[in-house]
PDB file of C-alpha atoms in Angstrom:
ATOM      1  CA  UNK A  65      23.452   5.983 -11.394  1.00 92.00           C
ATOM      2  CA  UNK A  66      20.171   7.775 -10.626  1.00 96.00           C
ATOM      3  CA  UNK A  67      19.569   8.120  -6.991  1.00 97.00           C
ATOM      4  CA  UNK A  68      15.872   7.940  -6.106  1.00 98.00           C
ATOM      5  CA  UNK A  69      13.976   9.172  -2.997  1.00 98.00           C
ATOM      6  CA  UNK A  70      10.567   7.446  -2.904  1.00 98.00           C
ATOM      7  CA  UNK A  71       7.598   9.086  -1.017  1.00 98.00           C
ATOM      8  CA  UNK A  72       4.452   7.043  -0.090  1.00 97.00           C
ATOM      9  CA  UNK A  73       2.681   5.521   2.818  1.00 96.00           C
ATOM     10  CA  UNK A  74      -0.118   2.905   2.364  1.00 95.00           C
ATOM     11  CA  UNK A  75      -0.025  -0.620   0.974  1.00 96.00           C
ATOM     12  CA  UNK A  76      -0.492   0.383  -2.694  1.00 97.00           C
ATOM     13  CA  UNK A  77       2.442   2.620  -2.437  1.00 97.00           C
ATOM     14  CA  UNK A  78       4.496  -0.232  -0.990  1.00 97.00           C
ATOM     15  CA  UNK A  79       3.633  -2.191  -4.132  1.00 97.00           C
ATOM     16  CA  UNK A  80       5.320   0.443  -6.341  1.00 98.00           C
ATOM     17  CA  UNK A  81       8.333   0.628  -3.927  1.00 98.00           C
ATOM     18  CA  UNK A  82       8.718  -3.201  -3.986  1.00 97.00           C
ATOM     19  CA  UNK A  83       8.997  -2.989  -7.758  1.00 96.00           C
ATOM     20  CA  UNK A  84      11.602  -0.273  -7.500  1.00 96.00           C
ATOM     21  CA  UNK A  85      13.707  -2.110  -4.979  1.00 96.00           C
ATOM     22  CA  UNK A  86      13.619  -5.317  -6.906  1.00 94.00           C
ATOM     23  CA  UNK A  87      14.926  -3.521 -10.114  1.00 90.00           C
ATOM     24  CA  UNK A  88      17.303  -1.226  -8.027  1.00 86.00           C
ATOM     25  CA  UNK A  89      20.834  -1.669  -8.916  1.00 79.00           C
ATOM     26  CA  UNK A  90      21.547  -4.990 -10.824  1.00 77.00           C
ATOM     27  CA  UNK A  91      22.406  -2.867 -14.011  1.00 84.00           C
ATOM     28  CA  UNK A  92      19.123  -0.928 -13.944  1.00 87.00           C
ATOM     29  CA  UNK A  93      21.066   2.318 -13.634  1.00 93.00           C
ATOM     30  CA  UNK A  94      19.148   3.631 -10.615  1.00 96.00           C
ATOM     31  CA  UNK A  95      18.738   2.867  -6.886  1.00 96.00           C
ATOM     32  CA  UNK A  96      16.432   3.833  -4.037  1.00 97.00           C
ATOM     33  CA  UNK A  97      18.643   5.739  -1.550  1.00 97.00           C
ATOM     34  CA  UNK A  98      15.799   6.980   0.900  1.00 97.00           C
ATOM     35  CA  UNK A  99      12.192   6.751   1.613  1.00 98.00           C
ATOM     36  CA  UNK A 100       9.863   9.432   2.849  1.00 98.00           C
ATOM     37  CA  UNK A 101       6.671   8.267   4.676  1.00 97.00           C
ATOM     38  CA  UNK A 102       4.170   9.151   7.234  1.00 95.00           C
ATOM     39  CA  UNK A 103       5.040   8.802  10.940  1.00 92.00           C
ATOM     40  CA  UNK A 104       4.148   5.571  12.698  1.00 89.00           C
ATOM     41  CA  UNK A 105       0.527   5.394  13.901  1.00 82.00           C
ATOM     42  CA  UNK A 106      -0.583   4.244  17.400  1.00 75.00           C
ATOM     43  CA  UNK A 107      -2.745   1.068  17.109  1.00 78.00           C
ATOM     44  CA  UNK A 108      -4.365  -1.406  19.484  1.00 71.00           C
ATOM     45  CA  UNK A 109      -5.139  -1.255  23.110  1.00 72.00           C
ATOM     46  CA  UNK A 110      -1.526  -0.568  24.064  1.00 72.00           C
ATOM     47  CA  UNK A 111      -1.178   2.123  21.349  1.00 74.00           C
ATOM     48  CA  UNK A 112       1.844   0.451  19.783  1.00 83.00           C
ATOM     49  CA  UNK A 113       3.518   2.541  17.054  1.00 86.00           C
ATOM     50  CA  UNK A 114       3.178   0.744  13.707  1.00 92.00           C
ATOM     51  CA  UNK A 115       5.200   1.992  10.764  1.00 94.00           C
ATOM     52  CA  UNK A 116       3.379   2.558   7.374  1.00 95.00           C
ATOM     53  CA  UNK A 117       3.620  -0.352   4.898  1.00 96.00           C
ATOM     54  CA  UNK A 118       6.112   1.738   2.848  1.00 97.00           C
ATOM     55  CA  UNK A 119       8.287   2.452   5.883  1.00 97.00           C
ATOM     56  CA  UNK A 120       8.150  -1.193   7.024  1.00 96.00           C
ATOM     57  CA  UNK A 121       9.279  -2.432   3.501  1.00 97.00           C
ATOM     58  CA  UNK A 122      12.100   0.094   3.327  1.00 97.00           C
ATOM     59  CA  UNK A 123      13.346  -0.808   6.772  1.00 96.00           C
ATOM     60  CA  UNK A 124      13.452  -4.491   5.819  1.00 96.00           C
ATOM     61  CA  UNK A 125      15.524  -3.569   2.699  1.00 96.00           C
ATOM     62  CA  UNK A 126      17.893  -1.465   4.732  1.00 96.00           C
ATOM     63  CA  UNK A 127      16.936   1.749   3.033  1.00 97.00           C
ATOM     64  CA  UNK A 128      17.049   5.011   5.093  1.00 97.00           C
ATOM     65  CA  UNK A 129      13.498   6.049   6.087  1.00 97.00           C
ATOM     66  CA  UNK A 130      12.368   9.597   6.940  1.00 97.00           C
ATOM     67  CA  UNK A 131       9.076  10.114   8.720  1.00 96.00           C
ATOM     68  CA  UNK A 132       8.723  13.908   9.385  1.00 95.00           C
ATOM     69  CA  UNK A 133       5.470  15.481  10.556  1.00 92.00           C
ATOM     70  CA  UNK A 134       6.313  18.461   8.296  1.00 92.00           C
ATOM     71  CA  UNK A 135       8.644  18.899   5.299  1.00 94.00           C
ATOM     72  CA  UNK A 136      10.602  21.682   6.969  1.00 94.00           C
ATOM     73  CA  UNK A 137      14.199  22.722   6.911  1.00 95.00           C
ATOM     74  CA  UNK A 138      15.217  19.828   9.124  1.00 94.00           C
ATOM     75  CA  UNK A 139      13.549  17.377   6.842  1.00 95.00           C
ATOM     76  CA  UNK A 140      15.176  18.900   3.788  1.00 96.00           C
ATOM     77  CA  UNK A 141      18.603  18.661   5.429  1.00 96.00           C
ATOM     78  CA  UNK A 142      18.039  14.928   6.159  1.00 96.00           C
ATOM     79  CA  UNK A 143      16.885  14.277   2.660  1.00 96.00           C
ATOM     80  CA  UNK A 144      19.683  16.231   1.078  1.00 97.00           C
ATOM     81  CA  UNK A 145      22.229  14.040   2.947  1.00 97.00           C
ATOM     82  CA  UNK A 146      21.352  10.979   0.907  1.00 97.00           C
ATOM     83  CA  UNK A 147      22.059  13.079  -2.274  1.00 97.00           C
ATOM     84  CA  UNK A 148      18.918  12.128  -4.321  1.00 98.00           C
ATOM     85  CA  UNK A 149      18.605  13.000  -8.015  1.00 97.00           C
ATOM     86  CA  UNK A 150      14.893  12.177  -8.445  1.00 98.00           C
ATOM     87  CA  UNK A 151      11.802  12.116  -6.340  1.00 98.00           C
ATOM     88  CA  UNK A 152       9.101   9.511  -7.033  1.00 98.00           C
ATOM     89  CA  UNK A 153       5.776   9.843  -5.215  1.00 97.00           C
ATOM     90  CA  UNK A 154       2.579   7.722  -4.850  1.00 97.00           C
ATOM     91  CA  UNK A 155      -0.008   8.284  -2.160  1.00 94.00           C
ATOM     92  CA  UNK A 156       2.257  10.112   0.296  1.00 94.00           C
ATOM     93  CA  UNK A 157      -0.460  12.672   1.197  1.00 86.00           C
ATOM     94  CA  UNK A 158       1.745  15.816   1.708  1.00 89.00           C
ATOM     95  CA  UNK A 159       2.232  18.845  -0.591  1.00 90.00           C
ATOM     96  CA  UNK A 160       5.799  19.451  -1.714  1.00 94.00           C
ATOM     97  CA  UNK A 161       6.921  23.001  -1.782  1.00 93.00           C
ATOM     98  CA  UNK A 162       9.458  24.656  -4.087  1.00 95.00           C
ATOM     99  CA  UNK A 163      12.305  24.404  -1.542  1.00 95.00           C
ATOM    100  CA  UNK A 164      11.802  20.657  -1.207  1.00 96.00           C
ATOM    101  CA  UNK A 165      11.542  20.113  -4.969  1.00 96.00           C
ATOM    102  CA  UNK A 166      14.728  22.020  -5.599  1.00 96.00           C
ATOM    103  CA  UNK A 167      16.663  19.130  -3.921  1.00 97.00           C
ATOM    104  CA  UNK A 168      16.249  16.957  -6.994  1.00 97.00           C
ATOM    105  CA  UNK A 169      18.238  17.842 -10.037  1.00 96.00           C
ATOM    106  CA  UNK A 170      16.238  15.555 -12.318  1.00 96.00           C
ATOM    107  CA  UNK A 171      12.857  16.716 -10.811  1.00 96.00           C
ATOM    108  CA  UNK A 172      10.009  14.790  -9.348  1.00 97.00           C
ATOM    109  CA  UNK A 173       7.378  12.298 -10.698  1.00 98.00           C
ATOM    110  CA  UNK A 174       3.932  11.475  -9.177  1.00 97.00           C
ATOM    111  CA  UNK A 175       2.062   8.298  -9.848  1.00 98.00           C
ATOM    112  CA  UNK A 176      -1.596   9.244  -9.931  1.00 97.00           C
ATOM    113  CA  UNK A 177      -4.458   6.548 -10.378  1.00 98.00           C
ATOM    114  CA  UNK A 178      -6.633   8.446 -12.877  1.00 98.00           C
ATOM    115  CA  UNK A 179      -6.531   9.653 -16.394  1.00 98.00           C
ATOM    116  CA  UNK A 180      -5.530  13.244 -15.675  1.00 97.00           C
ATOM    117  CA  UNK A 181      -6.815  15.936 -15.713  1.00 97.00           C
ATOM    118  CA  UNK A 182      -9.841  13.830 -14.689  1.00 97.00           C
ATOM    119  CA  UNK A 183     -10.124  13.225 -10.863  1.00 97.00           C
ATOM    120  CA  UNK A 184      -7.402  15.362  -9.633  1.00 97.00           C
ATOM    121  CA  UNK A 185      -6.975  15.214  -5.858  1.00 95.00           C
ATOM    122  CA  UNK A 186      -6.842  12.607  -3.144  1.00 93.00           C
ATOM    123  CA  UNK A 187      -9.684  10.056  -3.947  1.00 96.00           C
ATOM    124  CA  UNK A 188      -9.507   9.385  -7.740  1.00 97.00           C
ATOM    125  CA  UNK A 189     -10.229   5.659  -7.451  1.00 98.00           C
ATOM    126  CA  UNK A 190     -13.422   5.938  -5.354  1.00 98.00           C
ATOM    127  CA  UNK A 191     -14.551   8.737  -7.749  1.00 98.00           C
ATOM    128  CA  UNK A 192     -14.186   6.562 -10.782  1.00 98.00           C
ATOM    129  CA  UNK A 193     -16.300   3.756  -9.154  1.00 98.00           C
ATOM    130  CA  UNK A 194     -18.909   6.238  -7.800  1.00 97.00           C
ATOM    131  CA  UNK A 195     -19.445   7.588 -11.310  1.00 97.00           C
ATOM    132  CA  UNK A 196     -19.656   4.022 -12.670  1.00 97.00           C
ATOM    133  CA  UNK A 197     -16.966   4.724 -15.274  1.00 98.00           C
ATOM    134  CA  UNK A 198     -16.157   2.150 -17.888  1.00 97.00           C
ATOM    135  CA  UNK A 199     -12.438   2.899 -17.672  1.00 98.00           C
ATOM    136  CA  UNK A 200      -9.905   4.685 -15.574  1.00 98.00           C
ATOM    137  CA  UNK A 201      -6.096   4.658 -15.683  1.00 98.00           C
ATOM    138  CA  UNK A 202      -2.814   5.634 -14.195  1.00 98.00           C
ATOM    139  CA  UNK A 203      -0.816   8.805 -15.143  1.00 98.00           C
ATOM    140  CA  UNK A 204       2.739   9.555 -14.277  1.00 98.00           C
ATOM    141  CA  UNK A 205       3.161  13.259 -14.148  1.00 97.00           C
ATOM    142  CA  UNK A 206       5.907  15.685 -13.358  1.00 96.00           C
ATOM    143  CA  UNK A 207       5.194  17.235  -9.943  1.00 94.00           C
ATOM    144  CA  UNK A 208       4.037  20.821 -10.145  1.00 89.00           C
ATOM    145  CA  UNK A 209       3.202  23.318  -7.501  1.00 88.00           C
ATOM    146  CA  UNK A 210      -0.477  23.190  -8.459  1.00 89.00           C
ATOM    147  CA  UNK A 211      -2.077  19.941  -7.326  1.00 90.00           C
ATOM    148  CA  UNK A 212      -1.879  17.183  -9.959  1.00 93.00           C
ATOM    149  CA  UNK A 213      -1.414  19.739 -12.753  1.00 94.00           C
ATOM    150  CA  UNK A 214       2.020  18.659 -14.056  1.00 95.00           C
ATOM    151  CA  UNK A 215       2.857  17.417 -17.532  1.00 97.00           C
ATOM    152  CA  UNK A 216       2.107  13.840 -18.278  1.00 97.00           C
ATOM    153  CA  UNK A 217       5.129  11.600 -18.781  1.00 97.00           C
ATOM    154  CA  UNK A 218       3.280   8.350 -19.208  1.00 96.00           C
ATOM    155  CA  UNK A 219      -0.293   7.075 -19.096  1.00 97.00           C
ATOM    156  CA  UNK A 220      -2.103   3.688 -19.204  1.00 97.00           C
ATOM    157  CA  UNK A 221      -5.829   2.973 -19.400  1.00 98.00           C
ATOM    158  CA  UNK A 222      -7.560   0.338 -17.140  1.00 98.00           C
ATOM    159  CA  UNK A 223     -10.852  -1.154 -18.196  1.00 98.00           C
ATOM    160  CA  UNK A 224     -13.458  -1.503 -15.584  1.00 98.00           C
ATOM    161  CA  UNK A 225     -16.109  -4.285 -15.455  1.00 96.00           C
ATOM    162  CA  UNK A 226     -18.285  -2.720 -12.758  1.00 95.00           C
ATOM    163  CA  UNK A 227     -17.358  -5.162  -9.965  1.00 96.00           C
ATOM    164  CA  UNK A 228     -14.079  -3.625  -8.652  1.00 97.00           C
ATOM    165  CA  UNK A 229     -13.733  -2.386  -5.135  1.00 98.00           C
ATOM    166  CA  UNK A 230     -11.606   0.743  -4.452  1.00 98.00           C
ATOM    167  CA  UNK A 231      -8.965  -1.374  -2.541  1.00 97.00           C
ATOM    168  CA  UNK A 232      -8.530  -3.902  -5.391  1.00 97.00           C
ATOM    169  CA  UNK A 233      -8.453  -1.264  -8.041  1.00 98.00           C
ATOM    170  CA  UNK A 234      -5.874   0.875  -6.160  1.00 97.00           C
ATOM    171  CA  UNK A 235      -3.550  -2.242  -5.906  1.00 97.00           C
ATOM    172  CA  UNK A 236      -4.098  -2.862  -9.595  1.00 97.00           C
ATOM    173  CA  UNK A 237      -3.240   0.793 -10.341  1.00 98.00           C
ATOM    174  CA  UNK A 238      -0.110   0.474  -8.282  1.00 98.00           C
ATOM    175  CA  UNK A 239       1.132  -2.571 -10.388  1.00 97.00           C
ATOM    176  CA  UNK A 240       0.269  -0.498 -13.488  1.00 97.00           C
ATOM    177  CA  UNK A 241       2.105   2.544 -12.281  1.00 97.00           C
ATOM    178  CA  UNK A 242       5.201   0.457 -11.324  1.00 97.00           C
ATOM    179  CA  UNK A 243       5.387  -0.788 -14.889  1.00 96.00           C
ATOM    180  CA  UNK A 244       4.985   2.729 -16.312  1.00 97.00           C
ATOM    181  CA  UNK A 245       7.864   3.855 -14.078  1.00 97.00           C
ATOM    182  CA  UNK A 246      10.035   1.133 -15.236  1.00 95.00           C
ATOM    183  CA  UNK A 247       9.852   2.386 -18.929  1.00 95.00           C
ATOM    184  CA  UNK A 248      10.297   6.034 -17.779  1.00 96.00           C
ATOM    185  CA  UNK A 249      13.333   5.293 -15.707  1.00 96.00           C
ATOM    186  CA  UNK A 250      14.967   3.208 -18.428  1.00 94.00           C
ATOM    187  CA  UNK A 251      14.780   6.174 -20.681  1.00 95.00           C
ATOM    188  CA  UNK A 252      16.153   8.479 -17.993  1.00 95.00           C
ATOM    189  CA  UNK A 253      19.106   6.235 -17.453  1.00 95.00           C
ATOM    190  CA  UNK A 254      19.890   6.271 -21.207  1.00 94.00           C
ATOM    191  CA  UNK A 255      19.507  10.055 -21.667  1.00 94.00           C
ATOM    192  CA  UNK A 256      20.351  11.382 -18.224  1.00 93.00           C
ATOM    193  CA  UNK A 257      17.055  13.303 -18.026  1.00 93.00           C
ATOM    194  CA  UNK A 258      13.415  12.484 -17.700  1.00 94.00           C
ATOM    195  CA  UNK A 259      11.344  12.010 -20.979  1.00 93.00           C
ATOM    196  CA  UNK A 260       9.539  15.163 -22.022  1.00 90.00           C
ATOM    197  CA  UNK A 261       6.077  15.604 -20.616  1.00 93.00           C
ATOM    198  CA  UNK A 262       2.940  16.498 -22.359  1.00 96.00           C
ATOM    199  CA  UNK A 263       0.692  19.305 -20.946  1.00 96.00           C
ATOM    200  CA  UNK A 264      -2.614  17.997 -19.635  1.00 96.00           C
ATOM    201  CA  UNK A 265      -5.538  18.655 -21.968  1.00 93.00           C
ATOM    202  CA  UNK A 266      -9.313  18.881 -21.191  1.00 93.00           C
ATOM    203  CA  UNK A 267     -11.377  20.275 -18.385  1.00 94.00           C
ATOM    204  CA  UNK A 268     -10.075  19.129 -14.995  1.00 95.00           C
ATOM    205  CA  UNK A 269     -12.271  17.628 -12.360  1.00 96.00           C
ATOM    206  CA  UNK A 270     -11.509  17.340  -8.627  1.00 96.00           C
ATOM    207  CA  UNK A 271     -12.142  14.877  -5.892  1.00 96.00           C
ATOM    208  CA  UNK A 272     -12.775  15.433  -2.217  1.00 94.00           C
ATOM    209  CA  UNK A 273     -11.772  13.799   1.094  1.00 94.00           C
ATOM    210  CA  UNK A 274     -14.016  10.918   1.963  1.00 96.00           C
ATOM    211  CA  UNK A 275     -15.592  10.781   5.497  1.00 96.00           C
ATOM    212  CA  UNK A 276     -17.467   8.069   7.437  1.00 96.00           C
ATOM    213  CA  UNK A 277     -20.677  10.004   6.796  1.00 97.00           C
ATOM    214  CA  UNK A 278     -20.260   9.499   2.966  1.00 97.00           C
ATOM    215  CA  UNK A 279     -20.792   5.743   3.632  1.00 97.00           C
ATOM    216  CA  UNK A 280     -24.255   6.227   4.987  1.00 98.00           C
ATOM    217  CA  UNK A 281     -26.502   4.472   2.365  1.00 98.00           C
ATOM    218  CA  UNK A 282     -29.373   6.438   0.951  1.00 98.00           C
ATOM    219  CA  UNK A 283     -31.850   3.572   0.018  1.00 97.00           C
ATOM    220  CA  UNK A 284     -33.821   5.877  -2.255  1.00 96.00           C
ATOM    221  CA  UNK A 285     -30.991   5.845  -4.713  1.00 97.00           C
ATOM    222  CA  UNK A 286     -31.035   3.354  -7.690  1.00 96.00           C
ATOM    223  CA  UNK A 287     -29.651  -0.093  -6.934  1.00 95.00           C
ATOM    224  CA  UNK A 288     -26.671   0.511  -9.285  1.00 96.00           C
ATOM    225  CA  UNK A 289     -25.724   3.648  -7.436  1.00 97.00           C
ATOM    226  CA  UNK A 290     -25.794   2.063  -4.052  1.00 98.00           C
ATOM    227  CA  UNK A 291     -23.729  -0.950  -5.286  1.00 98.00           C
ATOM    228  CA  UNK A 292     -21.164   1.618  -6.809  1.00 98.00           C
ATOM    229  CA  UNK A 293     -21.000   3.421  -3.419  1.00 98.00           C
ATOM    230  CA  UNK A 294     -20.440   0.031  -1.547  1.00 98.00           C
ATOM    231  CA  UNK A 295     -17.561  -0.812  -4.008  1.00 98.00           C
ATOM    232  CA  UNK A 296     -16.102   2.741  -3.826  1.00 98.00           C
ATOM    233  CA  UNK A 297     -15.960   2.738  -0.064  1.00 98.00           C
ATOM    234  CA  UNK A 298     -14.432  -0.698   0.401  1.00 97.00           C
ATOM    235  CA  UNK A 299     -12.400  -1.124   2.394  1.00 96.00           C
ATOM    236  CA  UNK A 300     -12.668   2.352   3.839  1.00 94.00           C
ATOM    237  CA  UNK A 301     -14.714   4.113   5.161  1.00 96.00           C
ATOM    238  CA  UNK A 302     -17.211   1.287   4.388  1.00 97.00           C
ATOM    239  CA  UNK A 303     -20.948   1.644   3.794  1.00 98.00           C
ATOM    240  CA  UNK A 304     -23.539   1.466   6.584  1.00 98.00           C
ATOM    241  CA  UNK A 305     -27.145   1.993   7.528  1.00 98.00           C
ATOM    242  CA  UNK A 306     -29.178   1.971  10.717  1.00 97.00           C
ATOM    243  CA  UNK A 307     -31.492  -0.787  11.853  1.00 96.00           C
ATOM    244  CA  UNK A 308     -33.592  -0.393  14.954  1.00 93.00           C
ATOM    245  CA  UNK A 309     -31.138   2.288  16.144  1.00 94.00           C
ATOM    246  CA  UNK A 310     -28.059   0.132  15.670  1.00 96.00           C
ATOM    247  CA  UNK A 311     -25.379   0.699  12.950  1.00 97.00           C
ATOM    248  CA  UNK A 312     -25.327  -2.048  10.424  1.00 97.00           C
ATOM    249  CA  UNK A 313     -22.435  -2.279   7.821  1.00 98.00           C
ATOM    250  CA  UNK A 314     -23.264  -3.541   4.309  1.00 98.00           C
ATOM    251  CA  UNK A 315     -19.988  -5.226   3.241  1.00 98.00           C
ATOM    252  CA  UNK A 316     -21.120  -6.944   0.053  1.00 97.00           C
ATOM    253  CA  UNK A 317     -24.124  -6.666  -2.182  1.00 97.00           C
ATOM    254  CA  UNK A 318     -25.201  -6.413  -5.815  1.00 95.00           C
ATOM    255  CA  UNK A 319     -28.302  -5.183  -7.654  1.00 93.00           C
ATOM    256  CA  UNK A 320     -30.960  -7.945  -7.863  1.00 88.00           C
ATOM    257  CA  UNK A 321     -32.157  -9.074 -11.285  1.00 72.00           C
ATOM    258  CA  UNK A 322     -35.916  -8.089 -11.212  1.00 63.00           C
ATOM    259  CA  UNK A 323     -36.795 -10.932 -13.540  1.00 58.00           C
ATOM    260  CA  UNK A 324     -35.219 -13.456 -11.139  1.00 56.00           C
ATOM    261  CA  UNK A 325     -37.131 -11.985  -8.157  1.00 63.00           C
ATOM    262  CA  UNK A 326     -40.786 -13.073  -8.493  1.00 61.00           C
ATOM    263  CA  UNK A 327     -41.173 -13.081  -4.716  1.00 62.00           C
ATOM    264  CA  UNK A 328     -40.294  -9.212  -4.805  1.00 63.00           C
ATOM    265  CA  UNK A 329     -43.136  -8.403  -7.141  1.00 62.00           C
ATOM    266  CA  UNK A 330     -45.466  -7.952  -4.199  1.00 64.00           C
ATOM    267  CA  UNK A 331     -43.043  -5.618  -2.502  1.00 71.00           C
ATOM    268  CA  UNK A 332     -42.801  -3.063  -5.313  1.00 70.00           C
ATOM    269  CA  UNK A 333     -44.755  -0.516  -3.193  1.00 78.00           C
ATOM    270  CA  UNK A 334     -42.530  -1.042  -0.131  1.00 85.00           C
ATOM    271  CA  UNK A 335     -40.635   1.978   1.164  1.00 92.00           C
ATOM    272  CA  UNK A 336     -36.997   2.402   0.165  1.00 94.00           C
ATOM    273  CA  UNK A 337     -34.862   0.578   2.741  1.00 95.00           C
ATOM    274  CA  UNK A 338     -37.388  -2.145   3.554  1.00 95.00           C
ATOM    275  CA  UNK A 339     -36.022  -5.706   3.863  1.00 94.00           C
ATOM    276  CA  UNK A 340     -38.463  -7.526   1.718  1.00 91.00           C
ATOM    277  CA  UNK A 341     -37.154 -11.101   1.353  1.00 89.00           C
ATOM    278  CA  UNK A 342     -34.599 -13.615   2.322  1.00 91.00           C
ATOM    279  CA  UNK A 343     -33.404 -16.140  -0.310  1.00 87.00           C
ATOM    280  CA  UNK A 344     -31.150 -18.818   0.981  1.00 87.00           C
ATOM    281  CA  UNK A 345     -29.449 -19.123  -2.415  1.00 86.00           C
ATOM    282  CA  UNK A 346     -28.937 -15.423  -3.229  1.00 88.00           C
ATOM    283  CA  UNK A 347     -29.087 -13.231  -0.063  1.00 93.00           C
ATOM    284  CA  UNK A 348     -31.243 -10.644   1.525  1.00 94.00           C
ATOM    285  CA  UNK A 349     -33.331  -8.392  -0.619  1.00 93.00           C
ATOM    286  CA  UNK A 350     -33.726  -4.768   0.306  1.00 94.00           C
ATOM    287  CA  UNK A 351     -35.970  -2.233  -1.497  1.00 93.00           C
ATOM    288  CA  UNK A 352     -34.122   0.579  -3.295  1.00 94.00           C
ATOM    289  CA  UNK A 353     -35.217   3.528  -5.259  1.00 93.00           C
ATOM    290  CA  UNK A 354     -35.621   1.588  -8.429  1.00 89.00           C
ATOM    291  CA  UNK A 355     -35.605  -2.076  -7.456  1.00 88.00           C
ATOM    292  CA  UNK A 356     -33.805  -4.305  -5.081  1.00 91.00           C
ATOM    293  CA  UNK A 357     -30.364  -4.804  -3.646  1.00 94.00           C
ATOM    294  CA  UNK A 358     -29.237  -8.373  -2.830  1.00 94.00           C
ATOM    295  CA  UNK A 359     -27.129  -8.098   0.371  1.00 96.00           C
ATOM    296  CA  UNK A 360     -24.734 -10.966   0.952  1.00 97.00           C
ATOM    297  CA  UNK A 361     -22.316  -9.894   3.815  1.00 97.00           C
ATOM    298  CA  UNK A 362     -23.182  -7.655   6.795  1.00 97.00           C
ATOM    299  CA  UNK A 363     -21.763  -6.592  10.086  1.00 96.00           C
ATOM    300  CA  UNK A 364     -23.491  -5.307  13.216  1.00 95.00           C
ATOM    301  CA  UNK A 365     -21.767  -2.525  15.126  1.00 93.00           C
ATOM    302  CA  UNK A 366     -18.969  -3.962  17.293  1.00 89.00           C
ATOM    303  CA  UNK A 367     -19.572  -7.473  15.909  1.00 93.00           C
ATOM    304  CA  UNK A 368     -17.803  -9.609  13.486  1.00 96.00           C
ATOM    305  CA  UNK A 369     -18.731  -9.725   9.762  1.00 96.00           C
ATOM    306  CA  UNK A 370     -21.111 -12.472   8.691  1.00 96.00           C
ATOM    307  CA  UNK A 371     -22.389 -13.918   5.476  1.00 96.00           C
ATOM    308  CA  UNK A 372     -26.172 -13.481   4.987  1.00 96.00           C
ATOM    309  CA  UNK A 373     -27.068 -17.052   6.129  1.00 95.00           C
ATOM    310  CA  UNK A 374     -25.331 -16.750   9.489  1.00 95.00           C
ATOM    311  CA  UNK A 375     -26.671 -13.282   9.865  1.00 95.00           C
ATOM    312  CA  UNK A 376     -30.270 -14.421   9.320  1.00 95.00           C
ATOM    313  CA  UNK A 377     -29.771 -17.364  11.710  1.00 93.00           C
ATOM    314  CA  UNK A 378     -29.092 -14.850  14.432  1.00 91.00           C
ATOM    315  CA  UNK A 379     -31.665 -12.259  13.344  1.00 90.00           C
ATOM    316  CA  UNK A 380     -34.769 -14.278  12.247  1.00 89.00           C
ATOM    317  CA  UNK A 381     -37.109 -11.194  12.324  1.00 91.00           C
ATOM    318  CA  UNK A 382     -34.906  -9.082  10.057  1.00 93.00           C
ATOM    319  CA  UNK A 383     -37.359  -9.350   7.122  1.00 92.00           C
ATOM    320  CA  UNK A 384     -39.797  -6.456   7.425  1.00 92.00           C
ATOM    321  CA  UNK A 385     -37.215  -4.173   9.028  1.00 94.00           C
ATOM    322  CA  UNK A 386     -36.782  -0.668   7.552  1.00 95.00           C
ATOM    323  CA  UNK A 387     -33.074   0.354   7.130  1.00 97.00           C
ATOM    324  CA  UNK A 388     -32.423   4.080   7.468  1.00 95.00           C
TER     325      UNK A 388
END
């Protein structure tokens, strides 16, 4: 029986854990004996401590949960006590050192939502959307000391249609990663070791941390680039602009078909960011660097999100505004 320690924190990581738990035991040849996750976070007015989605799921399943601030000697001692053979990681957010990795006789696997070596780092899903890629994928790699540089044990491509948000694509990647792991673990159970990995080939590229400032919309960009940014930063950190000194979040939008916007023809010379038209059937048209963006959901700072019709009912002089 292969004893697994699973490391992860956000909801997509809980998707992978859920699949592992469902298959754990029951003749699968492996079981989840512990979970490593980030510490609970304080939320709400009363700063109530809320466990991560991964920790909450593990607690419900009766699996021991470890939530250390650091992977120090004390943490290693706790982990060693559950006698794990294999570490599986997805979206945990911490770097594993050699002393920690030495706890696992079968080694460690990381589920990474990109076609490695493309998009190494912490934000591969937004990167694929920002670059308007036609496909991405999921790689299961052996954990190495260099970030995302381990040998590839399994890989699956995911076709993109250009409408995905980062949140939806990450959940889809988690499902794909869970299926990849099922096959890899089946082989490990039969042979007593992980399948051999293949060294990564090609020039690596790296992603960076995303900040709130990254979501500030530059209206001089092409419509397709702005649309890609909105999708890449949904649900977090979100895209925003400033209207009359107040922050305005742009939650949903899409490039407007120029041929279907005869009313915008007279606004071709308008400055980028100008709200040029309101169409009750389609949305709010905003001038971009190469055309128009049709905005359908917005949110004023500290207010609730609204569809474009409700928004315009409460802001009838919005047309003509210049968004910055």
